[in-house]
mmCIF file of C-alpha atoms in Angstrom:
data_model
loop_
_atom_site.group_PDB
_atom_site.id
_atom_site.type_symbol
_atom_site.label_atom_id
_atom_site.label_comp_id
_atom_site.label_asym_id
_atom_site.label_seq_id
_atom_site.Cartn_x
_atom_site.Cartn_y
_atom_site.Cartn_z
ATOM 1 C CA ALA Z 1 -162.442 133.054 -46.154
ATOM 2 C CA VAL Z 2 -162.094 129.977 -44.173
ATOM 3 C CA GLU Z 3 -164.989 131.076 -42.008
ATOM 4 C CA TYR Z 4 -167.288 131.719 -45.198
ATOM 5 C CA MET Z 5 -166.334 128.427 -46.716
ATOM 6 C CA GLN Z 6 -167.104 126.506 -43.418
ATOM 7 C CA SER Z 7 -170.837 127.855 -43.154
ATOM 8 C CA GLY Z 8 -171.373 127.102 -47.214
ATOM 9 C CA ASN Z 9 -170.976 130.567 -48.398
ATOM 10 C CA ASN Z 10 -168.274 129.953 -51.318
ATOM 11 C CA LYS Z 11 -169.154 132.519 -53.561
ATOM 12 C CA GLU Z 12 -167.981 135.310 -50.610
ATOM 13 C CA ALA Z 13 -165.037 133.154 -49.983
ATOM 14 C CA ILE Z 14 -163.670 132.981 -53.682
ATOM 15 C CA ASN Z 15 -164.377 137.214 -53.823
ATOM 16 C CA ILE Z 16 -162.052 137.260 -50.558
ATOM 17 C CA LEU Z 17 -159.510 134.995 -51.804
ATOM 18 C CA ASN Z 18 -159.252 136.896 -55.030
ATOM 19 C CA LYS Z 19 -158.691 140.027 -53.125
ATOM 20 C CA ILE Z 20 -155.542 138.204 -51.186
ATOM 21 C CA THR Z 21 -154.178 136.517 -54.502
ATOM 22 C CA ASN Z 22 -154.170 140.246 -55.852
ATOM 23 C CA GLU Z 23 -152.403 141.661 -53.386
ATOM 24 C CA ALA Z 24 -150.065 138.916 -52.448
ATOM 25 C CA PRO Z 25 -150.084 136.682 -55.781
ATOM 26 C CA ASN Z 26 -147.595 133.951 -54.290
ATOM 27 C CA ASN Z 27 -149.613 133.166 -51.923
ATOM 28 C CA PHE Z 28 -149.886 129.096 -52.890
ATOM 29 C CA GLY Z 29 -152.423 128.529 -50.032
ATOM 30 C CA ALA Z 30 -154.958 130.915 -50.991
ATOM 31 C CA TYR Z 31 -155.108 129.703 -54.505
ATOM 32 C CA THR Z 32 -155.650 126.036 -53.169
ATOM 33 C CA SER Z 33 -158.574 127.436 -50.909
ATOM 34 C CA LYS Z 34 -160.148 129.109 -54.110
ATOM 35 C CA GLY Z 35 -159.642 125.716 -55.693
ATOM 36 C CA HIS Z 36 -161.621 123.860 -52.530
ATOM 37 C CA ALA Z 37 -164.236 126.552 -52.708
ATOM 38 C CA GLU Z 38 -164.469 126.374 -56.317
ATOM 39 C CA LYS Z 39 -164.599 122.146 -56.571
ATOM 40 C CA THR Z 40 -167.732 122.413 -54.001
ATOM 41 C CA LEU Z 41 -169.748 124.748 -56.230
ATOM 42 C CA GLY Z 42 -168.934 122.472 -58.848
ATOM 43 C CA LYS Z 43 -166.865 124.895 -61.131
ATOM 44 C CA THR Z 44 -164.045 122.313 -62.226
ATOM 45 C CA ASN Z 45 -162.268 124.114 -64.810
ATOM 46 C CA ASP Z 46 -161.661 126.806 -62.245
ATOM 47 C CA ALA Z 47 -160.654 124.594 -59.380
ATOM 48 C CA ILE Z 48 -158.299 123.080 -61.691
ATOM 49 C CA LYS Z 49 -156.737 126.365 -62.693
ATOM 50 C CA SER Z 50 -156.841 127.556 -58.714
ATOM 51 C CA TYR Z 51 -154.680 124.204 -58.105
ATOM 52 C CA GLN Z 52 -151.998 124.566 -60.938
ATOM 53 C CA ASN Z 53 -151.623 128.392 -60.177
ATOM 54 C CA ALA Z 54 -150.747 126.715 -56.233
ATOM 55 C CA TYR Z 55 -148.356 124.270 -57.483
ATOM 56 C CA LYS Z 56 -146.461 126.758 -60.096
ATOM 57 C CA ILE Z 57 -145.538 128.838 -57.175
ATOM 58 C CA LYS Z 58 -144.802 126.477 -54.733
ATOM 59 C CA ALA Z 59 -143.646 122.530 -56.114
ATOM 60 C CA ASP Z 60 -143.652 120.750 -53.327
ATOM 61 C CA HIS Z 61 -147.055 121.575 -52.432
ATOM 62 C CA GLY Z 62 -148.376 118.369 -52.667
ATOM 63 C CA GLU Z 63 -151.760 119.346 -51.386
ATOM 64 C CA ALA Z 64 -152.379 121.125 -54.534
ATOM 65 C CA PHE Z 65 -151.838 117.969 -56.924
ATOM 66 C CA PHE Z 66 -153.479 115.719 -54.361
ATOM 67 C CA SER Z 67 -156.368 118.088 -55.109
ATOM 68 C CA LEU Z 68 -156.276 117.894 -58.571
ATOM 69 C CA SER Z 69 -156.808 114.154 -58.373
ATOM 70 C CA ASN Z 70 -159.009 114.174 -55.720
ATOM 71 C CA LEU Z 71 -161.016 116.052 -58.552
ATOM 72 C CA LYS Z 72 -161.608 112.238 -59.797
ATOM 73 C CA THR Z 73 -161.628 113.478 -63.192
ATOM 74 C CA TYR Z 74 -158.732 115.217 -63.877
ATOM 75 C CA SER Z 75 -155.815 113.502 -65.953
ATOM 76 C CA PHE Z 76 -152.050 114.503 -65.278
ATOM 77 C CA SER Z 77 -149.645 115.067 -67.783
ATOM 78 C CA ASP Z 78 -146.787 113.244 -68.310
ATOM 79 C CA HIS Z 79 -144.610 116.705 -67.143
ATOM 80 C CA GLU Z 80 -147.095 116.634 -63.971
ATOM 81 C CA VAL Z 81 -146.145 113.212 -63.064
ATOM 82 C CA HIS Z 82 -142.622 113.971 -63.353
ATOM 83 C CA LEU Z 83 -142.458 117.082 -61.053
ATOM 84 C CA MET Z 84 -144.427 114.764 -58.406
ATOM 85 C CA ASN Z 85 -141.610 111.666 -58.318
ATOM 86 C CA SER Z 86 -138.615 114.599 -58.667
ATOM 87 C CA GLN Z 87 -140.843 115.985 -55.376
ATOM 88 C CA LEU Z 88 -140.719 112.806 -53.852
ATOM 89 C CA SER Z 89 -137.149 111.725 -53.986
ATOM 90 C CA ARG Z 90 -136.252 114.733 -52.007
ATOM 91 C CA VAL Z 91 -135.146 113.861 -48.718
ATOM 92 C CA ASP Z 92 -136.214 116.832 -46.970
ATOM 93 C CA LEU Z 93 -140.224 116.892 -48.151
ATOM 94 C CA SER Z 94 -142.413 116.609 -44.884
ATOM 95 C CA LEU Z 95 -144.274 113.271 -44.514
ATOM 96 C CA LYS Z 96 -147.389 115.148 -44.906
ATOM 97 C CA GLU Z 97 -146.521 116.230 -48.449
ATOM 98 C CA LYS Z 98 -145.232 112.994 -49.406
ATOM 99 C CA SER Z 99 -148.752 111.152 -48.431
ATOM 100 C CA TYR Z 100 -150.181 113.923 -50.897
ATOM 101 C CA PHE Z 101 -147.778 113.331 -53.540
ATOM 102 C CA HIS Z 102 -148.039 109.214 -53.379
ATOM 103 C CA PHE Z 103 -152.206 109.593 -53.559
ATOM 104 C CA ALA Z 104 -151.877 111.880 -56.168
ATOM 105 C CA LEU Z 105 -149.396 110.316 -58.480
ATOM 106 C CA ALA Z 106 -151.442 106.455 -57.596
ATOM 107 C CA GLN Z 107 -154.543 108.104 -59.048
ATOM 108 C CA GLY Z 108 -152.317 109.378 -62.232
ATOM 109 C CA TYR Z 109 -151.218 106.125 -62.551
ATOM 110 C CA GLU Z 110 -154.392 103.974 -62.887
ATOM 111 C CA LEU Z 111 -155.630 106.363 -65.306
ATOM 112 C CA LYS Z 112 -152.782 105.654 -67.474
ATOM 113 C CA GLY Z 113 -153.576 101.844 -66.787
ATOM 114 C CA GLN Z 114 -150.722 101.213 -65.198
ATOM 115 C CA PHE Z 115 -152.171 99.780 -61.991
ATOM 116 C CA ASP Z 116 -148.908 98.059 -60.018
ATOM 117 C CA ASN Z 117 -147.244 101.106 -59.782
ATOM 118 C CA ALA Z 118 -151.128 103.131 -58.732
ATOM 119 C CA PHE Z 119 -151.077 100.652 -56.034
ATOM 120 C CA GLU Z 120 -147.509 101.184 -54.670
ATOM 121 C CA HIS Z 121 -148.695 104.641 -54.504
ATOM 122 C CA PHE Z 122 -151.628 104.011 -52.504
ATOM 123 C CA LYS Z 123 -150.019 101.689 -50.015
ATOM 124 C CA LEU Z 124 -147.249 103.708 -49.459
ATOM 125 C CA GLY Z 125 -149.512 106.898 -49.035
ATOM 126 C CA ASN Z 126 -151.728 105.218 -46.583
ATOM 127 C CA LYS Z 127 -148.815 103.462 -44.580
ATOM 128 C CA ILE Z 128 -147.428 107.256 -43.746
ATOM 129 C CA LYS Z 129 -151.186 107.879 -42.228
ATOM 130 C CA LYS Z 130 -151.584 104.604 -40.527
ATOM 131 C CA ASP Z 131 -148.058 104.896 -38.614
ATOM 132 C CA GLN Z 132 -149.226 108.321 -37.617
ATOM 133 C CA SER Z 133 -152.327 106.734 -36.286
ATOM 134 C CA LYS Z 134 -153.671 105.216 -33.022
ATOM 135 C CA TYR Z 135 -156.292 102.686 -34.556
ATOM 136 C CA SER Z 136 -156.762 99.751 -33.419
ATOM 137 C CA SER Z 137 -159.342 97.231 -35.191
ATOM 138 C CA SER Z 138 -159.484 95.343 -31.537
ATOM 139 C CA GLY Z 139 -160.832 98.559 -30.088
ATOM 140 C CA MET Z 140 -163.050 99.534 -32.468
ATOM 141 C CA ASP Z 141 -164.581 96.194 -32.661
ATOM 142 C CA GLU Z 142 -165.262 96.565 -28.614
ATOM 143 C CA GLU Z 143 -167.139 99.900 -28.961
ATOM 144 C CA PHE Z 144 -169.329 98.409 -31.936
ATOM 145 C CA LEU Z 145 -170.111 95.039 -29.402
ATOM 146 C CA THR Z 146 -170.670 97.385 -26.545
ATOM 147 C CA GLN Z 147 -173.281 99.097 -28.663
ATOM 148 C CA ILE Z 148 -175.147 95.751 -29.183
ATOM 149 C CA GLU Z 149 -175.040 94.611 -25.737
ATOM 150 C CA VAL Z 150 -176.091 97.923 -24.155
ATOM 151 C CA CYS Z 151 -178.685 98.942 -26.823
ATOM 152 C CA ASN Z 152 -180.523 95.755 -26.939
ATOM 153 C CA GLU Z 153 -184.409 95.428 -27.105
ATOM 154 C CA GLU Z 154 -184.969 95.375 -23.403
ATOM 155 C CA PHE Z 155 -183.159 98.630 -23.623
ATOM 156 C CA PHE Z 156 -185.464 100.465 -25.349
ATOM 157 C CA THR Z 157 -188.740 98.822 -24.333
ATOM 158 C CA LYS Z 158 -187.331 100.016 -20.667
ATOM 159 C CA LEU Z 159 -186.743 103.658 -21.866
ATOM 160 C CA GLY Z 160 -189.916 103.646 -24.130
ATOM 161 C CA SER Z 161 -191.221 106.824 -26.124
ATOM 162 C CA GLY Z 162 -189.618 110.426 -25.194
ATOM 163 C CA GLY Z 163 -187.598 112.936 -26.949
ATOM 164 C CA CYS Z 164 -187.449 115.586 -29.298
ATOM 165 C CA GLN Z 165 -190.742 114.817 -31.682
ATOM 166 C CA SER Z 166 -189.020 116.730 -34.682
ATOM 167 C CA SER Z 167 -189.249 115.035 -37.763
ATOM 168 C CA ASP Z 168 -187.048 117.209 -39.883
ATOM 169 C CA PRO Z 169 -183.518 115.595 -40.046
ATOM 170 C CA ILE Z 170 -183.075 112.712 -42.324
ATOM 171 C CA PHE Z 171 -180.011 110.638 -41.244
ATOM 172 C CA ILE Z 172 -177.921 109.352 -44.192
ATOM 173 C CA LEU Z 173 -175.125 107.223 -42.839
ATOM 174 C CA GLY Z 174 -172.660 104.240 -43.645
ATOM 175 C CA LEU Z 175 -169.137 103.642 -44.850
ATOM 176 C CA PRO Z 176 -167.331 106.366 -46.327
ATOM 177 C CA ARG Z 177 -167.180 105.992 -50.477
ATOM 178 C CA SER Z 178 -170.736 103.784 -50.527
ATOM 179 C CA GLY Z 179 -172.825 106.083 -52.442
ATOM 180 C CA SER Z 180 -174.139 108.456 -49.756
ATOM 181 C CA THR Z 181 -173.289 111.675 -51.982
ATOM 182 C CA LEU Z 182 -175.389 110.546 -54.667
ATOM 183 C CA ILE Z 183 -178.477 109.372 -52.003
ATOM 184 C CA GLU Z 184 -177.523 112.794 -50.643
ATOM 185 C CA GLN Z 185 -177.890 114.566 -53.862
ATOM 186 C CA ILE Z 186 -180.848 113.110 -55.107
ATOM 187 C CA LEU Z 187 -182.871 113.832 -51.914
ATOM 188 C CA ALA Z 188 -181.293 117.829 -51.958
ATOM 189 C CA SER Z 189 -182.980 118.534 -55.224
ATOM 190 C CA HIS Z 190 -186.667 117.677 -53.676
ATOM 191 C CA SER Z 191 -188.527 121.055 -53.156
ATOM 192 C CA MET Z 192 -188.838 119.810 -49.209
ATOM 193 C CA ILE Z 193 -185.626 118.908 -48.184
ATOM 194 C CA ASP Z 194 -182.309 121.130 -47.691
ATOM 195 C CA GLY Z 195 -179.264 119.190 -48.306
ATOM 196 C CA THR Z 196 -176.773 120.433 -45.782
ATOM 197 C CA LEU Z 197 -173.076 118.812 -44.713
ATOM 198 C CA GLU Z 198 -171.748 115.862 -42.867
ATOM 199 C CA LEU Z 199 -172.990 117.536 -39.598
ATOM 200 C CA PRO Z 200 -170.376 116.441 -36.435
ATOM 201 C CA ASN Z 201 -172.950 117.426 -33.415
ATOM 202 C CA ILE Z 202 -173.880 113.786 -33.261
ATOM 203 C CA LEU Z 203 -170.246 112.766 -32.761
ATOM 204 C CA SER Z 204 -169.961 115.791 -30.871
ATOM 205 C CA LEU Z 205 -172.930 114.567 -28.104
ATOM 206 C CA ALA Z 206 -171.483 111.110 -28.147
ATOM 207 C CA HIS Z 207 -168.301 112.418 -27.057
ATOM 208 C CA SER Z 208 -169.464 114.932 -24.499
ATOM 209 C CA LEU Z 209 -170.929 111.642 -23.283
ATOM 210 C CA ARG Z 210 -167.904 110.155 -22.795
ATOM 211 C CA GLY Z 211 -166.700 112.711 -20.480
ATOM 212 C CA ASP Z 212 -162.992 111.588 -19.564
ATOM 213 C CA ASP Z 213 -163.381 108.290 -20.525
ATOM 214 C CA VAL Z 214 -162.085 109.761 -24.396
ATOM 215 C CA TYR Z 215 -161.172 106.324 -26.029
ATOM 216 C CA GLY Z 216 -164.135 104.327 -24.357
ATOM 217 C CA LEU Z 217 -162.131 102.148 -22.873
ATOM 218 C CA LYS Z 218 -163.933 102.551 -19.213
ATOM 219 C CA GLY Z 219 -167.468 102.231 -21.247
ATOM 220 C CA ASN Z 220 -169.177 105.258 -19.704
ATOM 221 C CA TYR Z 221 -170.874 105.371 -23.233
ATOM 222 C CA PRO Z 222 -173.341 103.996 -24.251
ATOM 223 C CA LYS Z 223 -174.278 102.752 -20.998
ATOM 224 C CA LEU Z 224 -175.271 105.806 -19.551
ATOM 225 C CA MET Z 225 -177.932 106.465 -21.941
ATOM 226 C CA SER Z 226 -180.105 103.809 -20.103
ATOM 227 C CA ASN Z 227 -180.215 106.408 -17.093
ATOM 228 C CA PHE Z 228 -181.110 109.303 -19.545
ATOM 229 C CA THR Z 229 -184.694 110.976 -17.848
ATOM 230 C CA ASN Z 230 -187.126 112.240 -21.307
ATOM 231 C CA GLN Z 231 -186.312 115.635 -20.329
ATOM 232 C CA GLN Z 232 -182.607 114.878 -21.225
ATOM 233 C CA ARG Z 233 -183.669 113.463 -24.437
ATOM 234 C CA VAL Z 234 -185.862 116.288 -25.569
ATOM 235 C CA ASP Z 235 -182.987 118.764 -24.355
ATOM 236 C CA MET Z 236 -180.462 116.875 -26.221
ATOM 237 C CA GLY Z 237 -183.428 116.450 -29.584
ATOM 238 C CA ASN Z 238 -183.708 120.264 -29.126
ATOM 239 C CA SER Z 239 -180.415 121.305 -29.239
ATOM 240 C CA PHE Z 240 -179.655 119.288 -32.528
ATOM 241 C CA ILE Z 241 -182.090 120.644 -33.826
ATOM 242 C CA ASN Z 242 -181.450 124.374 -32.854
ATOM 243 C CA GLU Z 243 -177.568 123.883 -33.354
ATOM 244 C CA THR Z 244 -178.133 122.631 -36.958
ATOM 245 C CA ARG Z 245 -180.605 125.415 -38.487
ATOM 246 C CA ILE Z 246 -177.729 127.532 -39.227
ATOM 247 C CA HIS Z 247 -177.038 125.015 -41.877
ATOM 248 C CA ARG Z 248 -180.422 125.131 -43.560
ATOM 249 C CA LYS Z 249 -182.484 127.423 -45.960
ATOM 250 C CA GLY Z 250 -185.661 126.983 -44.841
ATOM 251 C CA ALA Z 251 -187.307 123.323 -46.058
ATOM 252 C CA PRO Z 252 -189.367 121.432 -44.025
ATOM 253 C CA MET Z 253 -186.887 119.010 -43.743
ATOM 254 C CA PHE Z 254 -182.695 118.558 -44.080
ATOM 255 C CA THR Z 255 -180.198 115.682 -44.689
ATOM 256 C CA ASP Z 256 -177.385 114.984 -42.107
ATOM 257 C CA LYS Z 257 -174.658 112.749 -44.428
ATOM 258 C CA MET Z 258 -172.314 112.162 -41.298
ATOM 259 C CA PRO Z 259 -170.895 108.340 -42.382
ATOM 260 C CA ASN Z 260 -170.096 107.883 -38.643
ATOM 261 C CA ASN Z 261 -173.552 108.032 -37.241
ATOM 262 C CA PHE Z 262 -174.299 104.532 -37.850
ATOM 263 C CA ARG Z 263 -172.564 103.633 -34.589
ATOM 264 C CA HIS Z 264 -174.870 106.305 -32.523
ATOM 265 C CA ILE Z 265 -177.961 105.191 -34.165
ATOM 266 C CA GLY Z 266 -179.349 104.077 -30.698
ATOM 267 C CA LEU Z 267 -178.163 107.641 -29.275
ATOM 268 C CA ILE Z 268 -180.210 108.927 -32.672
ATOM 269 C CA SER Z 269 -183.055 106.954 -31.806
ATOM 270 C CA LEU Z 270 -183.355 108.209 -28.348
ATOM 271 C CA ILE Z 271 -182.891 112.008 -28.933
ATOM 272 C CA LEU Z 272 -184.651 112.154 -32.349
ATOM 273 C CA PRO Z 273 -187.417 109.476 -32.657
ATOM 274 C CA ASN Z 274 -188.914 110.474 -35.314
ATOM 275 C CA ALA Z 275 -185.861 111.310 -37.201
ATOM 276 C CA LYS Z 276 -185.273 109.385 -40.873
ATOM 277 C CA ILE Z 277 -182.641 106.937 -41.386
ATOM 278 C CA ILE Z 278 -180.955 105.882 -44.431
ATOM 279 C CA ASP Z 279 -177.941 103.404 -44.055
ATOM 280 C CA ALA Z 280 -176.100 103.823 -47.612
ATOM 281 C CA ARG Z 281 -174.311 100.243 -48.237
ATOM 282 C CA ARG Z 282 -172.121 99.407 -51.247
ATOM 283 C CA TYR Z 283 -170.655 95.878 -52.314
ATOM 284 C CA PRO Z 284 -167.680 95.626 -50.112
ATOM 285 C CA LEU Z 285 -164.913 95.399 -52.899
ATOM 286 C CA ASP Z 286 -165.928 98.406 -54.563
ATOM 287 C CA CYS Z 287 -166.460 100.096 -51.144
ATOM 288 C CA CYS Z 288 -163.337 99.075 -48.969
ATOM 289 C CA PHE Z 289 -160.915 99.476 -51.735
ATOM 290 C CA SER Z 290 -162.396 102.621 -52.418
ATOM 291 C CA MET Z 291 -161.793 103.940 -48.950
ATOM 292 C CA PHE Z 292 -158.443 103.021 -49.343
ATOM 293 C CA LYS Z 293 -157.602 104.688 -52.531
ATOM 294 C CA GLN Z 294 -159.327 108.158 -50.954
ATOM 295 C CA LEU Z 295 -156.686 110.128 -48.301
ATOM 296 C CA PHE Z 296 -158.910 110.905 -45.369
ATOM 297 C CA ALA Z 297 -157.662 113.531 -43.263
ATOM 298 C CA GLN Z 298 -158.751 112.471 -39.943
ATOM 299 C CA GLY Z 299 -161.788 110.278 -38.629
ATOM 300 C CA GLN Z 300 -161.822 107.239 -41.322
ATOM 301 C CA GLU Z 301 -158.630 105.830 -39.744
ATOM 302 C CA PHE Z 302 -159.549 101.937 -40.675
ATOM 303 C CA THR Z 303 -159.292 103.299 -44.140
ATOM 304 C CA TYR Z 304 -155.146 103.390 -44.183
ATOM 305 C CA ASP Z 305 -154.923 99.522 -44.316
ATOM 306 C CA LEU Z 306 -156.835 96.816 -46.187
ATOM 307 C CA LYS Z 307 -156.899 94.499 -43.417
ATOM 308 C CA ASP Z 308 -158.498 96.928 -41.382
ATOM 309 C CA ALA Z 309 -160.924 98.061 -43.950
ATOM 310 C CA GLY Z 310 -162.318 94.646 -44.387
ATOM 311 C CA SER Z 311 -162.494 94.171 -40.782
ATOM 312 C CA TYR Z 312 -164.545 97.270 -40.480
ATOM 313 C CA TYR Z 313 -166.807 96.659 -43.008
ATOM 314 C CA SER Z 314 -167.738 93.450 -41.565
ATOM 315 C CA SER Z 315 -168.365 94.842 -38.112
ATOM 316 C CA TYR Z 316 -170.463 97.864 -39.802
ATOM 317 C CA VAL Z 317 -172.730 94.925 -41.425
ATOM 318 C CA ASN Z 318 -172.867 93.208 -38.023
ATOM 319 C CA LEU Z 319 -174.074 96.628 -35.829
ATOM 320 C CA MET Z 320 -176.596 97.335 -38.794
ATOM 321 C CA ASP Z 321 -178.105 94.406 -38.501
ATOM 322 C CA HIS Z 322 -178.383 94.755 -34.611
ATOM 323 C CA TRP Z 323 -180.220 98.108 -35.135
ATOM 324 C CA ASN Z 324 -182.966 96.662 -38.032
ATOM 325 C CA LYS Z 325 -183.503 93.983 -35.250
ATOM 326 C CA VAL Z 326 -183.961 95.951 -32.144
ATOM 327 C CA LEU Z 327 -185.456 99.114 -34.103
ATOM 328 C CA PRO Z 328 -187.770 97.056 -36.771
ATOM 329 C CA GLY Z 329 -188.956 99.408 -39.594
ATOM 330 C CA LYS Z 330 -186.584 102.556 -38.138
ATOM 331 C CA ILE Z 331 -183.906 102.179 -40.905
ATOM 332 C CA LEU Z 332 -183.887 101.924 -44.897
ATOM 333 C CA THR Z 333 -181.090 99.968 -46.651
ATOM 334 C CA VAL Z 334 -179.927 101.510 -49.870
ATOM 335 C CA ASN Z 335 -177.485 99.401 -51.977
ATOM 336 C CA ASN Z 336 -175.724 101.815 -54.313
ATOM 337 C CA GLU Z 337 -175.912 98.962 -56.863
ATOM 338 C CA ASP Z 338 -179.608 99.356 -56.779
ATOM 339 C CA VAL Z 339 -179.864 102.881 -57.271
ATOM 340 C CA ILE Z 340 -177.558 102.869 -60.373
ATOM 341 C CA ASP Z 341 -179.734 100.030 -61.891
ATOM 342 C CA ASP Z 342 -183.089 101.357 -61.156
ATOM 343 C CA LEU Z 343 -182.787 105.282 -60.256
ATOM 344 C CA ASP Z 344 -186.766 105.973 -60.435
ATOM 345 C CA GLY Z 345 -187.538 102.939 -58.633
ATOM 346 C CA GLN Z 346 -185.393 103.349 -55.740
ATOM 347 C CA VAL Z 347 -186.416 107.407 -55.482
ATOM 348 C CA LYS Z 348 -189.556 106.545 -55.196
ATOM 349 C CA ARG Z 349 -189.031 104.086 -52.697
ATOM 350 C CA ILE Z 350 -186.411 106.670 -50.418
ATOM 351 C CA LEU Z 351 -189.481 108.952 -51.050
ATOM 352 C CA ASN Z 352 -192.193 106.771 -49.646
ATOM 353 C CA PHE Z 353 -189.828 106.052 -46.735
ATOM 354 C CA ILE Z 354 -189.622 110.027 -45.906
ATOM 355 C CA GLY Z 355 -192.939 110.573 -46.343
ATOM 356 C CA LEU Z 356 -192.840 113.047 -49.355
ATOM 357 C CA PRO Z 357 -194.247 112.527 -52.480
ATOM 358 C CA PHE Z 358 -192.107 112.136 -56.196
ATOM 359 C CA GLU Z 359 -190.450 114.824 -57.559
ATOM 360 C CA GLU Z 360 -188.791 114.675 -61.127
ATOM 361 C CA ASN Z 361 -185.806 116.890 -59.876
ATOM 362 C CA CYS Z 362 -184.693 113.926 -57.519
ATOM 363 C CA ILE Z 363 -184.493 112.345 -60.842
ATOM 364 C CA SER Z 364 -182.200 114.909 -62.497
ATOM 365 C CA PHE Z 365 -180.497 115.096 -59.038
ATOM 366 C CA TYR Z 366 -176.856 115.987 -61.335
ATOM 367 C CA LYS Z 367 -178.687 119.346 -62.518
ATOM 368 C CA THR Z 368 -178.819 120.843 -58.843
ATOM 369 C CA ASP Z 369 -176.901 123.549 -57.951
ATOM 370 C CA ARG Z 370 -175.950 123.215 -54.469
ATOM 371 C CA SER Z 371 -172.519 123.170 -52.713
ATOM 372 C CA VAL Z 372 -171.227 119.373 -52.078
ATOM 373 C CA ARG Z 373 -168.392 119.370 -50.268
ATOM 374 C CA THR Z 374 -167.440 115.403 -50.440
ATOM 375 C CA ALA Z 375 -164.774 113.452 -52.401
ATOM 376 C CA SER Z 376 -167.656 112.857 -54.867
ATOM 377 C CA SER Z 377 -168.667 116.220 -55.291
ATOM 378 C CA ASP Z 378 -167.923 116.116 -59.185
ATOM 379 C CA GLN Z 379 -169.313 112.761 -59.809
ATOM 380 C CA VAL Z 380 -172.821 113.465 -58.386
ATOM 381 C CA ARG Z 381 -172.841 116.073 -60.952
ATOM 382 C CA GLN Z 382 -173.284 113.697 -63.499
ATOM 383 C CA PRO Z 383 -175.937 111.955 -64.566
ATOM 384 C CA ILE Z 384 -176.271 108.188 -63.258
ATOM 385 C CA ASN Z 385 -173.712 105.903 -64.575
ATOM 386 C CA LYS Z 386 -171.630 102.535 -63.639
ATOM 387 C CA LYS Z 387 -167.889 103.918 -63.659
ATOM 388 C CA GLY Z 388 -167.560 103.498 -60.019
ATOM 389 C CA GLN Z 389 -168.395 99.470 -59.830
ATOM 390 C CA GLY Z 390 -165.403 96.921 -60.388
ATOM 391 C CA ARG Z 391 -163.039 99.074 -60.575
ATOM 392 C CA TRP Z 392 -161.157 96.988 -57.835
ATOM 393 C CA LYS Z 393 -160.995 94.074 -60.460
ATOM 394 C CA SER Z 394 -157.721 95.668 -62.094
ATOM 395 C CA TYR Z 395 -155.825 95.357 -58.490
ATOM 396 C CA ALA Z 396 -157.331 91.760 -57.605
ATOM 397 C CA SER Z 397 -153.789 90.313 -56.939
ATOM 398 C CA HIS Z 398 -153.117 92.692 -54.246
ATOM 399 C CA LEU Z 399 -156.738 92.496 -52.703
ATOM 400 C CA MET Z 400 -156.219 88.939 -50.399
ATOM 401 C CA PRO Z 401 -155.486 91.283 -47.282
ATOM 402 C CA LEU Z 402 -158.944 92.929 -47.881
ATOM 403 C CA VAL Z 403 -160.573 89.348 -48.448
ATOM 404 C CA ASP Z 404 -158.996 87.446 -45.624
ATOM 405 C CA SER Z 405 -160.985 89.941 -43.216
ATOM 406 C CA LEU Z 406 -163.943 90.110 -44.656
ATOM 407 C CA ASP Z 407 -166.920 88.041 -43.980
ATOM 408 C CA SER Z 408 -167.001 85.978 -47.117
ATOM 409 C CA ARG Z 409 -170.988 85.534 -46.545
ATOM 410 C CA LEU Z 410 -170.598 89.281 -48.014
ATOM 411 C CA LEU Z 411 -168.779 88.296 -51.209
ATOM 412 C CA LYS Z 412 -169.683 86.783 -54.920
ATOM 413 C CA GLN Z 413 -167.998 83.419 -55.247
ATOM 414 C CA ASP Z 414 -166.604 84.630 -58.631
ATOM 415 C CA ASP Z 415 -164.537 87.748 -57.313
ATOM 416 C CA LEU Z 416 -163.356 85.727 -54.348
ATOM 417 C CA ASP Z 417 -162.315 83.496 -57.050
ATOM 418 C CA LEU Z 418 -160.585 86.138 -59.053
ATOM 419 C CA ILE Z 419 -158.705 87.646 -56.350
ATOM 420 C CA ARG Z 420 -157.128 84.142 -55.204
ATOM 421 C CA LEU Z 421 -155.762 83.156 -58.445
#
């Protein structure tokens, strides 16, 4: 069932999971997995029942409660809030389950308008994750600066043209919770584009180029790219196209929505020079606080602390400014706020950049029936709205660490004043 879910065949996964629960009705994990598959398919009511079945079997199964909150539309009953609080009072509850319960309760309290209680649980849940993480904001800044120092104008001029000439991929990148899933859903509604997943292939390639320099301390990558032969670039690009084919359904183009690929735009440009790159961007206070509110299992450790999140956002903007300077015209920046304010205009702008004709289905993207595995899966099945804008304002009194770590030039003065009050 897990293999089917990983390959996108969620309907078959659900069939298998139904067989499992029929044979073993107390298998809470099977119900949770079934809920994940149902959520991915947009069957929200079915997912809710599956998650509820899971926690009714095992009351300390925090993932089931968190999964309900992660639907973004589920409102916990007073009874469920009591159940979660009673579990958190246990001394034998694992840190993993505690983190799940804190994030679920935070969502529950937010929907009830109890923002101080909600923030406390967001803070506690993130602290558990941060304490288990080896993330270093200074180390990440150093990685970004190395990309800027190595992949300069001279670097690209010296290497010249080359690589795999396929124009199939559309990379949608940026930060988590920036509106990238919305852009992906819009593009996947086009008849000539397959919407895939957050594909790990570019990150895996960058990791392999580091070799034994796992944490990038020796600087092997990106420096070794200076010595790429054209054949190496062609082979790497072809490998990407071939390895990702399993996720496609036959359309001429396809999306890769891995956010962290923005750190590897230099590599992408060398091996896939004709790929389209879209930078999904969102106002920093909305984006960073939304990241802090979202429990990421791995790969986004900078989201566990408001100060780290702000520092990362500023560094991301700095790196993207560099890519736009050395690769002019290569990247299209799409602001989430612009998409919400002018959907028609932004859809036409994006399709024009990609080189495809306008299709009405891209405007009614929420009707497109496809698997969406990210935290925004339920949100992108709704018409465009402004529900996600300004939610940080209810938590303004708690956000000084975020503001202090952000480049103030990225913020509106009125918002700075509100938080500093």
